[in-house]
Short mmCIF file of C-alpha atoms and ligand atoms in Angstrom, two decimals:
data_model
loop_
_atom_site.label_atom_id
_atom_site.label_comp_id
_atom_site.label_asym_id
_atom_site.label_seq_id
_atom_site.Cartn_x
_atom_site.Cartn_y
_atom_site.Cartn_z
CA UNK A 1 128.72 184.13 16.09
CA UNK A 2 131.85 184.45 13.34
CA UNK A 3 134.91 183.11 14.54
CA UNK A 4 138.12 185.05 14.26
CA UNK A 5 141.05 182.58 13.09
CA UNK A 6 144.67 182.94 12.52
CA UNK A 7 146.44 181.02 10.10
CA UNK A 8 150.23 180.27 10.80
CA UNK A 9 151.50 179.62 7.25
CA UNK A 10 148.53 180.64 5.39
CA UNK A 11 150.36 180.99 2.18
CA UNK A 12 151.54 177.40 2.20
CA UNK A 13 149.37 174.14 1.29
CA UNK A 14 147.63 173.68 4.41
CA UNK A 15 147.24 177.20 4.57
CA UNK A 16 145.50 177.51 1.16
CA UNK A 17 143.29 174.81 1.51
CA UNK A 18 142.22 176.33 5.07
CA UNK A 19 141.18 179.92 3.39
CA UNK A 20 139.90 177.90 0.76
CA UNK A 21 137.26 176.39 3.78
CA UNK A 22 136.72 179.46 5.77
CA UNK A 23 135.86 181.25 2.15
CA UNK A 24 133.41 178.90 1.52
CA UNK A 25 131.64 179.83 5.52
CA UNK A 26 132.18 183.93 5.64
CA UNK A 27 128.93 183.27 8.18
CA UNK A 28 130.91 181.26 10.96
CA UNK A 29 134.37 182.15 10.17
CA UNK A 30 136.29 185.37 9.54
CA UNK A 31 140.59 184.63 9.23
CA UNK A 32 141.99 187.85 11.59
CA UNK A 33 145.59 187.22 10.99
CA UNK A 34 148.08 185.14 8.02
CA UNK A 35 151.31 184.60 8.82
CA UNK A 36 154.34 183.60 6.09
CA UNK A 37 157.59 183.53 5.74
CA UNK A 38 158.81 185.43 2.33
CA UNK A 39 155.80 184.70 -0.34
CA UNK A 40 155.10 188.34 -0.65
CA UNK A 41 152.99 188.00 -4.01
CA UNK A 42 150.74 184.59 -2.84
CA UNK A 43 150.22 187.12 0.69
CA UNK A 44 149.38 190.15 -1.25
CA UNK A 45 146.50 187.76 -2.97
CA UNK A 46 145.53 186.29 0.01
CA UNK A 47 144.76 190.03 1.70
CA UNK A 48 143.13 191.31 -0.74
CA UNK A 49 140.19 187.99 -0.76
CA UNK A 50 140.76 187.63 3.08
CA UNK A 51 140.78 191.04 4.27
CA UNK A 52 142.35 190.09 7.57
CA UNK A 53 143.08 192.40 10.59
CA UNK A 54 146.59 191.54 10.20
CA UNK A 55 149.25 190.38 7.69
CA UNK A 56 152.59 189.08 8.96
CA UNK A 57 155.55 187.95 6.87
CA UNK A 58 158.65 186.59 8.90
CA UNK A 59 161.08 188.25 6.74
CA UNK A 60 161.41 192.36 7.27
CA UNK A 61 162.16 192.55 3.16
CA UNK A 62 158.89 190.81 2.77
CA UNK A 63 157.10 192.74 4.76
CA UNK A 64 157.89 195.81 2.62
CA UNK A 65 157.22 193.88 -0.58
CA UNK A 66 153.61 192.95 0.78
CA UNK A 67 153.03 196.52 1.84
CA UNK A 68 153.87 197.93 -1.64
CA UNK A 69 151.27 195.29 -3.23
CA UNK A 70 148.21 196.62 -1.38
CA UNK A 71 146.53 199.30 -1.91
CA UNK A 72 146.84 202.55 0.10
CA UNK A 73 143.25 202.27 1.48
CA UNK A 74 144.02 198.34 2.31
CA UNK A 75 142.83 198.55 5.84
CA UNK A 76 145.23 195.23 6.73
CA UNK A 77 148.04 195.75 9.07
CA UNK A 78 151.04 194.62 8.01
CA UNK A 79 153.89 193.45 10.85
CA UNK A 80 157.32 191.77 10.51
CA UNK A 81 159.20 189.01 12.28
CA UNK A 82 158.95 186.59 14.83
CA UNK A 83 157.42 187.69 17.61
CA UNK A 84 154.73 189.65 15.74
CA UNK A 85 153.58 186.01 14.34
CA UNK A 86 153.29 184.34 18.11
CA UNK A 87 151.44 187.58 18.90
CA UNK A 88 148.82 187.10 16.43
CA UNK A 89 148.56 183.76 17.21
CA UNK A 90 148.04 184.44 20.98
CA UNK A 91 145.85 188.05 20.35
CA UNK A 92 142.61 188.17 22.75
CA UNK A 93 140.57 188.46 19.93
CA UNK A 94 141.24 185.13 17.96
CA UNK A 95 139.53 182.08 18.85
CA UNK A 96 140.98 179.83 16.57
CA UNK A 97 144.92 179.17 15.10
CA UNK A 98 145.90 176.94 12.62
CA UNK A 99 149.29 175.70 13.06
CA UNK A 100 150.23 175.03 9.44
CA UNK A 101 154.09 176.72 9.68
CA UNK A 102 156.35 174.03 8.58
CA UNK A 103 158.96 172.40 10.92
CA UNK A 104 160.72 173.91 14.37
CA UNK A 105 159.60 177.42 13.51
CA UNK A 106 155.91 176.35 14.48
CA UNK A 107 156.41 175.27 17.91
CA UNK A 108 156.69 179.00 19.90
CA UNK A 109 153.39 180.49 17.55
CA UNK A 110 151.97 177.32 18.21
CA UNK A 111 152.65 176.70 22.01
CA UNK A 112 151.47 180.56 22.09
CA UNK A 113 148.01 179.47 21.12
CA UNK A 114 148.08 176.78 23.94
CA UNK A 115 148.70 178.74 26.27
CA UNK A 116 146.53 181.27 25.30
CA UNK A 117 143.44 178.79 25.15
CA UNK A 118 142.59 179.13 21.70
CA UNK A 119 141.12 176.21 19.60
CA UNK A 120 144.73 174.86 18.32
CA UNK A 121 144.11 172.96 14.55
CA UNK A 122 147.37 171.33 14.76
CA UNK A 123 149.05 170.30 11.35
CA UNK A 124 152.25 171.15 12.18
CA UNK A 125 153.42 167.93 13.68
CA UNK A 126 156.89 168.70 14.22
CA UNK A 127 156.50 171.03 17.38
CA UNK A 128 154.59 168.69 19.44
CA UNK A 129 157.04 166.01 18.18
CA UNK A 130 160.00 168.24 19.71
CA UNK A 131 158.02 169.07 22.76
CA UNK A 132 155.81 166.69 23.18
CA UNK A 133 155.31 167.01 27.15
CA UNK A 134 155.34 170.82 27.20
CA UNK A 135 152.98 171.07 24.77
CA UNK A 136 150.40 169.28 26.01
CA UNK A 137 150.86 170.46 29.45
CA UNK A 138 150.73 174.13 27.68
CA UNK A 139 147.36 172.81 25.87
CA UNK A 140 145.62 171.39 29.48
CA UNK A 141 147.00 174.44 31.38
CA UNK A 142 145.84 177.14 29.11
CA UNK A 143 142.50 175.73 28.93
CA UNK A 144 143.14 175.16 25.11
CA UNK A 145 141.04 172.32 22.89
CA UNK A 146 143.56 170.66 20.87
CA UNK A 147 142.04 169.05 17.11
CA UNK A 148 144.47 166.82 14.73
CA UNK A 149 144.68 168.21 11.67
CA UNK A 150 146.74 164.98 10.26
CA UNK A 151 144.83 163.29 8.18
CA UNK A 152 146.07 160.24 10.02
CA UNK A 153 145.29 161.79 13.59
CA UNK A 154 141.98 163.44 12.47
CA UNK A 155 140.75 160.06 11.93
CA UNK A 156 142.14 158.70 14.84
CA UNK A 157 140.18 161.31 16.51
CA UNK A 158 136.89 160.67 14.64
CA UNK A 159 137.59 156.75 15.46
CA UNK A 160 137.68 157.06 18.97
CA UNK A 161 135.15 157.44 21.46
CA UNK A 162 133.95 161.49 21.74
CA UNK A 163 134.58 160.85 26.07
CA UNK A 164 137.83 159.68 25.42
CA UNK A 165 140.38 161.15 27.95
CA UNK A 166 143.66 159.17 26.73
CA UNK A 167 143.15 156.01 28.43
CA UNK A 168 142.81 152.83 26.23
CA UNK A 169 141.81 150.24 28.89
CA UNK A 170 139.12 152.26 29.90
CA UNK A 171 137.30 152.63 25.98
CA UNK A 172 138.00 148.98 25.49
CA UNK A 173 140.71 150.28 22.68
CA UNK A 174 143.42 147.67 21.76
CA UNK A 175 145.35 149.32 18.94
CA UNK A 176 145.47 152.24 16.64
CA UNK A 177 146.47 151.52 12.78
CA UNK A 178 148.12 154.40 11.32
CA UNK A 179 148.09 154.16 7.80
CA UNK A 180 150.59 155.10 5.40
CA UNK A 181 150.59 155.13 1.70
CA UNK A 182 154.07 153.98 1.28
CA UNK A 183 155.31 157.24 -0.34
CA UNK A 184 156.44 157.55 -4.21
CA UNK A 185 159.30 154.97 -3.52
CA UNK A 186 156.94 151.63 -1.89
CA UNK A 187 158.15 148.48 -2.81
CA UNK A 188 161.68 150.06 -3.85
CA UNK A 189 165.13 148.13 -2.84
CA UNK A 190 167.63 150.26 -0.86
CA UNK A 191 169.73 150.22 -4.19
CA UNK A 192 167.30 151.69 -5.88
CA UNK A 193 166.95 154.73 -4.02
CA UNK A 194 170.44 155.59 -4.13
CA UNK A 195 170.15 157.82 -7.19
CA UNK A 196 166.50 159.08 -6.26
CA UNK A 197 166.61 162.94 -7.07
CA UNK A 198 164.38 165.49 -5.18
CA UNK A 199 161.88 166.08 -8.26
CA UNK A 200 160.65 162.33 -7.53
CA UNK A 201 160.57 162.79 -4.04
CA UNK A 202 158.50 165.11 -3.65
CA UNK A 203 155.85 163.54 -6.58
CA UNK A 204 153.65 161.89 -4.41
CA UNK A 205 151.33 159.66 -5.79
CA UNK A 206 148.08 160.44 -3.67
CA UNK A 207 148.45 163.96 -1.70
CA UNK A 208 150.02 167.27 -3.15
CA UNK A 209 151.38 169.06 -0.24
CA UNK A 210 154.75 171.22 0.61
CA UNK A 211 157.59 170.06 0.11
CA UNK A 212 159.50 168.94 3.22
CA UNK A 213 156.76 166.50 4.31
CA UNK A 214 156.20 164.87 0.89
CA UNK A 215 159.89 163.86 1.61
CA UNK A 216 159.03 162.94 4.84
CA UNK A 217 156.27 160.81 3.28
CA UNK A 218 159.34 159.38 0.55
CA UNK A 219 161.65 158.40 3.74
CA UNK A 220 158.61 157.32 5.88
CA UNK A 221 159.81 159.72 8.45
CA UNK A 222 156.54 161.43 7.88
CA UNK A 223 155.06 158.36 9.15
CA UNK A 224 157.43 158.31 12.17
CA UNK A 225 156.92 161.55 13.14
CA UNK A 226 153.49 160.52 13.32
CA UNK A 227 153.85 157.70 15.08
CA UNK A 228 155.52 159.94 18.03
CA UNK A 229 152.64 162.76 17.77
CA UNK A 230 149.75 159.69 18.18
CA UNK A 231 151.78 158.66 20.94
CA UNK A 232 151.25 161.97 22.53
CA UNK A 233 147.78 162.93 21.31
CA UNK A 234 146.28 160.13 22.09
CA UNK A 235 148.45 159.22 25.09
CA UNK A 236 149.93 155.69 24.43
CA UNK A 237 153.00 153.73 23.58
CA UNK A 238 154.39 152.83 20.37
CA UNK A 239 153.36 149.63 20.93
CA UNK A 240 149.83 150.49 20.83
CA UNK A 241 149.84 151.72 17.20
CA UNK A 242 150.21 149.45 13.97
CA UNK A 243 151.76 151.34 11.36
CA UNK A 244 149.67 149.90 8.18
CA UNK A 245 150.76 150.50 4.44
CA UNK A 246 147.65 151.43 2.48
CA UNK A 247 148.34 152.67 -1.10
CA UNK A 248 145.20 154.11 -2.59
CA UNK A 249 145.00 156.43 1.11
CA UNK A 250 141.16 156.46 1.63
CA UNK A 251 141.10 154.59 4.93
CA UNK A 252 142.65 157.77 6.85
CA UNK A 253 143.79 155.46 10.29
CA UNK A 254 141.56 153.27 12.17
CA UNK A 255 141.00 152.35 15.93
CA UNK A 256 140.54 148.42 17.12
CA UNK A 257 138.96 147.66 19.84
CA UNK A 258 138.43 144.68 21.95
CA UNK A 259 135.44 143.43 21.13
CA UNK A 260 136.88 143.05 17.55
CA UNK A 261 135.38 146.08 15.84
CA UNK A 262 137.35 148.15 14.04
CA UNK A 263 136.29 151.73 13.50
CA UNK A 264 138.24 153.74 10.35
CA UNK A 265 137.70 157.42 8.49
CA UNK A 266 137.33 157.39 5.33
CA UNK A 267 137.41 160.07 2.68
CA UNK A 268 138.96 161.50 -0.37
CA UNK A 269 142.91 162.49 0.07
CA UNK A 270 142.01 166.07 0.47
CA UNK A 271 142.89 168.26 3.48
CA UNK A 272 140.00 170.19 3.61
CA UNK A 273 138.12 167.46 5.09
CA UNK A 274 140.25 167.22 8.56
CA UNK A 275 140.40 171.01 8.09
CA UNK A 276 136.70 171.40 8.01
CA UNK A 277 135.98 168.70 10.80
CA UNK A 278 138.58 171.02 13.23
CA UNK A 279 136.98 174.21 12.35
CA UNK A 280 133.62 172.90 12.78
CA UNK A 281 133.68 170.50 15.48
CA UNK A 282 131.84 168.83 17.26
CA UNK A 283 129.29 169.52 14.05
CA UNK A 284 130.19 169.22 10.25
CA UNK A 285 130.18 171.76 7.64
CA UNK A 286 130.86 171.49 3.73
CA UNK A 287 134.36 171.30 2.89
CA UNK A 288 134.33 171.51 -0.80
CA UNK A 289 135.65 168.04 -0.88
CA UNK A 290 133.46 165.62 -3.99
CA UNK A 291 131.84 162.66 -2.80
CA UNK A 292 134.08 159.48 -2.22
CA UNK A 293 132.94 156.72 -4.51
CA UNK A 294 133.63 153.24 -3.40
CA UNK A 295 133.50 151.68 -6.84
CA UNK A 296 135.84 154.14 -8.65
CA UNK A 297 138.10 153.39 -5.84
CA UNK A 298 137.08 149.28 -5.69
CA UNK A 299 139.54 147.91 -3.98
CA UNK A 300 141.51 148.48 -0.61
CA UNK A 301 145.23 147.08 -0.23
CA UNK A 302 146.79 146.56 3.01
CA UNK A 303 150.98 146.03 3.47
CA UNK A 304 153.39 145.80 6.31
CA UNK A 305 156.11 148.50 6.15
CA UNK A 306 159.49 147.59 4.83
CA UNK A 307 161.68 148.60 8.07
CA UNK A 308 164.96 147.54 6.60
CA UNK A 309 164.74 149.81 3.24
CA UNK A 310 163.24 152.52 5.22
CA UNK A 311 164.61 152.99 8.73
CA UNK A 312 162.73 156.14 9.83
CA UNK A 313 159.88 154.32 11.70
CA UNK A 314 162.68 152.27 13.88
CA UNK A 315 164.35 155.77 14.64
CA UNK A 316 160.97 157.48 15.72
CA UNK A 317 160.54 154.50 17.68
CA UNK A 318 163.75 155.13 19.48
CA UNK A 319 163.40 158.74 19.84
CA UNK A 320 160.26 158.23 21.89
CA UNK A 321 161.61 155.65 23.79
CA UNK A 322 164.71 157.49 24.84
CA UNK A 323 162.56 160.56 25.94
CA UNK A 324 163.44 163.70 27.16
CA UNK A 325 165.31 165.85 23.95
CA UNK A 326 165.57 163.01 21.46
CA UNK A 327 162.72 163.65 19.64
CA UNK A 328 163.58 166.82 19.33
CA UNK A 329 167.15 166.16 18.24
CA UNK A 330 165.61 163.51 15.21
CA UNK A 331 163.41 166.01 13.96
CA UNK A 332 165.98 169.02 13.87
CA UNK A 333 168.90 166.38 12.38
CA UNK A 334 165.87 165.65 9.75
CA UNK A 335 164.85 169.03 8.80
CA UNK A 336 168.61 169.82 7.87
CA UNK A 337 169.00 166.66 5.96
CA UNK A 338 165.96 167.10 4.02
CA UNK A 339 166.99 170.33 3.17
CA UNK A 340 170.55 168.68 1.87
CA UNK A 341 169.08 166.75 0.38
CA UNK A 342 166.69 169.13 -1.40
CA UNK A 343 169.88 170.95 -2.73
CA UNK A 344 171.08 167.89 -4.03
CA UNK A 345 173.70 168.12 -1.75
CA UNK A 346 173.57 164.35 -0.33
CA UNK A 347 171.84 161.17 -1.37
CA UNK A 348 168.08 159.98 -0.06
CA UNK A 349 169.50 157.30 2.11
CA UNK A 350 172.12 159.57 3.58
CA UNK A 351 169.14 161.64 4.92
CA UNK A 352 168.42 158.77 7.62
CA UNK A 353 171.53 157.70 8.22
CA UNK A 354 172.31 161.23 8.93
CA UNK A 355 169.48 161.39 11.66
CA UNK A 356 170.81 158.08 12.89
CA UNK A 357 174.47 159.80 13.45
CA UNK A 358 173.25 162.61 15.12
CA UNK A 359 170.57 160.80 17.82
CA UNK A 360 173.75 158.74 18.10
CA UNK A 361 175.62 161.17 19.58
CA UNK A 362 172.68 163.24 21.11
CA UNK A 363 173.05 162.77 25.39
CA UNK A 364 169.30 163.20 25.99
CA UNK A 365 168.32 166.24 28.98
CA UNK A 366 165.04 166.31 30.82
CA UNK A 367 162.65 168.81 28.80
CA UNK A 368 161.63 171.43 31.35
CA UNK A 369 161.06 174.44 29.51
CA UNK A 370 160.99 175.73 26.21
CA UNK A 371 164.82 176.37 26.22
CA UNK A 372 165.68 173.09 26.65
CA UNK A 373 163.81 171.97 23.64
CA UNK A 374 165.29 175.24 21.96
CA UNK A 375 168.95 174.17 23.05
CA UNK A 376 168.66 170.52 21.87
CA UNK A 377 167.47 171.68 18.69
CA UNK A 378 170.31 173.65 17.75
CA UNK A 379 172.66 171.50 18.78
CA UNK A 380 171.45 168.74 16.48
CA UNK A 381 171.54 171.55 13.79
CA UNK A 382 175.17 172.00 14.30
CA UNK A 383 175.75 168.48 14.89
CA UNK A 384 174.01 167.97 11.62
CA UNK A 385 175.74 170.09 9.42
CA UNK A 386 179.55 169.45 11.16
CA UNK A 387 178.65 165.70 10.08
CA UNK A 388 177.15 166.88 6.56
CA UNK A 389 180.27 169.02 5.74
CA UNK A 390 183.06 166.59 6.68
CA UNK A 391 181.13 163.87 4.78
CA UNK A 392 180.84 166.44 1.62
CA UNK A 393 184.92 166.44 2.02
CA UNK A 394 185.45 162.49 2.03
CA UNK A 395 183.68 162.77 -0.86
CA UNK A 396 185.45 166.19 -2.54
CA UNK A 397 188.84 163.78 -1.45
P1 LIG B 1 154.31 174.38 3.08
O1 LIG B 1 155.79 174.35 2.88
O2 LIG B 1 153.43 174.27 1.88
O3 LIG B 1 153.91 175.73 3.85
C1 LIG B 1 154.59 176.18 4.97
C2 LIG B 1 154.09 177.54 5.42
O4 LIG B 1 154.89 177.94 6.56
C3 LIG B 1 154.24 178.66 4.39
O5 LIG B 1 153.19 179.57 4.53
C4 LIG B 1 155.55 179.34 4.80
O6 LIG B 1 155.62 180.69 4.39
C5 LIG B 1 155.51 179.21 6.31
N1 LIG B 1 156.85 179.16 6.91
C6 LIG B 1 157.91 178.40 6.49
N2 LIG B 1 158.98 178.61 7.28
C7 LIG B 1 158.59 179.51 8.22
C8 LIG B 1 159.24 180.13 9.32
N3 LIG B 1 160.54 179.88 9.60
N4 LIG B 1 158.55 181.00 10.08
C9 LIG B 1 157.26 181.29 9.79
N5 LIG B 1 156.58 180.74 8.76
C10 LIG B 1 157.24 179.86 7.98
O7 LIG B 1 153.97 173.23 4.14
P2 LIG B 1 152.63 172.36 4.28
O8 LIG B 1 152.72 171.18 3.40
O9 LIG B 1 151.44 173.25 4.22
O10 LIG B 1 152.82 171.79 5.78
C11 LIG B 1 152.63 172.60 6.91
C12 LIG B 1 152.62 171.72 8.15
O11 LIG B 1 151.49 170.86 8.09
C13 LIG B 1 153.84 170.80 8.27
O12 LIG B 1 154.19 170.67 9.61
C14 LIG B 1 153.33 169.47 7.73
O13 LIG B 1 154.01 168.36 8.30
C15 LIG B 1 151.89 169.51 8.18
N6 LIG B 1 150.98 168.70 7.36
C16 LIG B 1 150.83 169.00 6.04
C17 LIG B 1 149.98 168.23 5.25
C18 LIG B 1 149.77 168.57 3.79
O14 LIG B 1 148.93 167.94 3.15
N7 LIG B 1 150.45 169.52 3.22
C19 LIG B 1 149.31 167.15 5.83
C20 LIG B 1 149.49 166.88 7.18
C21 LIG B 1 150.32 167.67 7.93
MG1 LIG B 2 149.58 162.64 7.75
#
């Protein structure tokens, strides 16, 4: 039976790399909608190998653009906007979505698909960061099966044991150990990263991916917006995980359990491997990914994080132990400092030190629907930018 999947964000790294798979399987898996913001051109390619059902490009102007690439005879629908994408991503006919959309804009597609019981491959890590609760109440509720697409997360998954129904105790499971590769600036002192521009940011020295989360993966908030979607994947406290710095990235995240075994995924840094294992499960299928070979890679190193240089993790720490609309309010006070910082409109330290200002004066609400997570998020926005502005003007005075 072919499987009809939708890709949220198909035109951006996780999105190639998942055609790329389903290309490679036009026997088990057909992609029935791809969903982008602007990239007209990258789209217009995409169609015409694809063939989809449906094309859908955030951005009206887009929309037209994409339409004028294809040919007249291009049986490919091709829709604009918002709700079009969560439409796709909810349509009776799709059985799979992957949620590669970068950032807030995921979470309503996304939490579409949950609710709609499809078979959710979940990269996009900020919406069930911002809503964690709802999310996987919108996963269990709609009947949905829910597969990490994090490379971290995926081999969580893989570690643990297949029955496992997010109790640790039970499994004999002491700890997870996230890994993290450190990012292009490891081993850097707090001086140095002063003058860091965005072109070495986003280098990363293991993974090529988009550009917000490689620098994510610079600031380590990558890693602590991890740490807060392990949490509620897998159901524990922060306590529970061991965030481990591990530069050459082949040990993916490991589980320990009591009896002093440690089980870890290994593999090559290449997303088509998590990618594959989600599309796939609970079999395997090729991903196009070349063999790992221990003795190129010969050694393994193993570091604790420097929390003091890079105070992400601490704030992800505190955003999940506050609750309610704090994580929500770090990841939106994030995303616009990022973006600052992207434009070379603030430093890289100001970008957690800006998160740190807004969570400080976030009052946390109760998450009880989507608005409230909606609501929170803007506000940090706002909050974000009032703070950005008036510090651009200390510095313009
Ligand atoms: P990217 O920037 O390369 O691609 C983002 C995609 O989302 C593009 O197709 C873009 O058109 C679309 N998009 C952007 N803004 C949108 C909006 N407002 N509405 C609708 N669509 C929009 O990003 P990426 O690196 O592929 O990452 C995607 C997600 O996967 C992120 O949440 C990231 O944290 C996560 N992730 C990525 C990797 C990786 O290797 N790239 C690894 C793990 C997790
Ligand atoms: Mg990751």
């Amino acid at each position: 039976m072919i499987r009809n999947v939708t890709v949220l964000g198909s035109t951006g790294s996780i999105g190639c790399s998942t055609l790329d798979v389903i290309g490679r399987h036009p026997d088990r898996y057909r992609a029935f909608a791809l969903t982008a913001a602007s990239s007209a051109t990258k789209m217009a390619e995409q169609v015409l190998q694809h063939q989809p059902l449906y094309a859908v490009m955030l951005n009206p102007s887009a929309a037209v653009e994409l339409q004028a690439l294809l040919p007249a005879d291009c049986p490919t629908t091709v829709l604009s906007g918002a709700d079009a994408i969560a439409e796709v991503a909810a349509h009776v006919d799709v059985d799979m979505v992957m949620a590669a959309i970068v950032g807030a804009a995921g979470l309503i597609p996304t939490l579409a698909a949950a609710r709609t019981g499809k078979r959710v491959l979940l990269a996009n890590k900020e919406a069930l960061v911002m809503a964690g609760p709802l999310f996987m109440a919108a996963v269990r509720d709609g009947g949905a099966e829910l597969l990490p697409i994090d490379s971290e997360h995926n081999a969580i998954f893989q570690s643990m044991p297949a029955s496992y129904q997010g109790d640790f105790g039970q499994h004999g499971i002491r700890k997870i150990l996230l890994t993290a590769s450190g990012g292009p600036f490891r081993g850097w002192t707090a001086e140095q990263l002063q003058d860091v521009t965005p072109a070495q940011a986003v280098a990363h020295p293991n993974w090529s991916m988009g550009q917000k989360i490689s620098v994510d993966s610079a600031t380590l908030m990558n890693k602590g917006l991890e740490l807060i979607e392990a949490c509620f994947l897998f159901n524990c406290q922060p306590d529970d995980i061991q965030v481990v710095v591990h530069r050459q990235s082949v040990i993916h995240s490991m589980v320990q359990y009591c009896d002093g075994s440690v089980i870890a995924q290994l593999g090559q840094p290449d997303m088509r491997t998590p990618i594959a294992y989600g599309l796939a499960w609970p079999q395997r299928i090729d991903a196009g990914v070349k063999n790992l070979d221990l003795f190129e890679i010969a050694r393994f190193d193993f570091e604790t994080v420097d929390d003091a240089t890079f105070p992400a993790l601490t704030l992800a720490r505190r955003a999940f132990a506050v609750g309610d609309t704090m994580p929500a309010v770090m990841n939106a006070a994030n995303e616009i400092a990022v973006e600052a910082f992207l434009q070379e409109q603030i430093g890289f330290n100001r970008i957690p030190s800006l998160v740190a200002q807004v969570m400080d004066s976030h009052t946390p609400r109760v998450i009880h629907q989507l608005d409230d997570v909606l609501e929170a998020d803007d506000w940090a926005r706002q909050q974000a930018r009032q703070y950005l502005h008036s510090s651009v003007n200390e510095v313009g005075l």
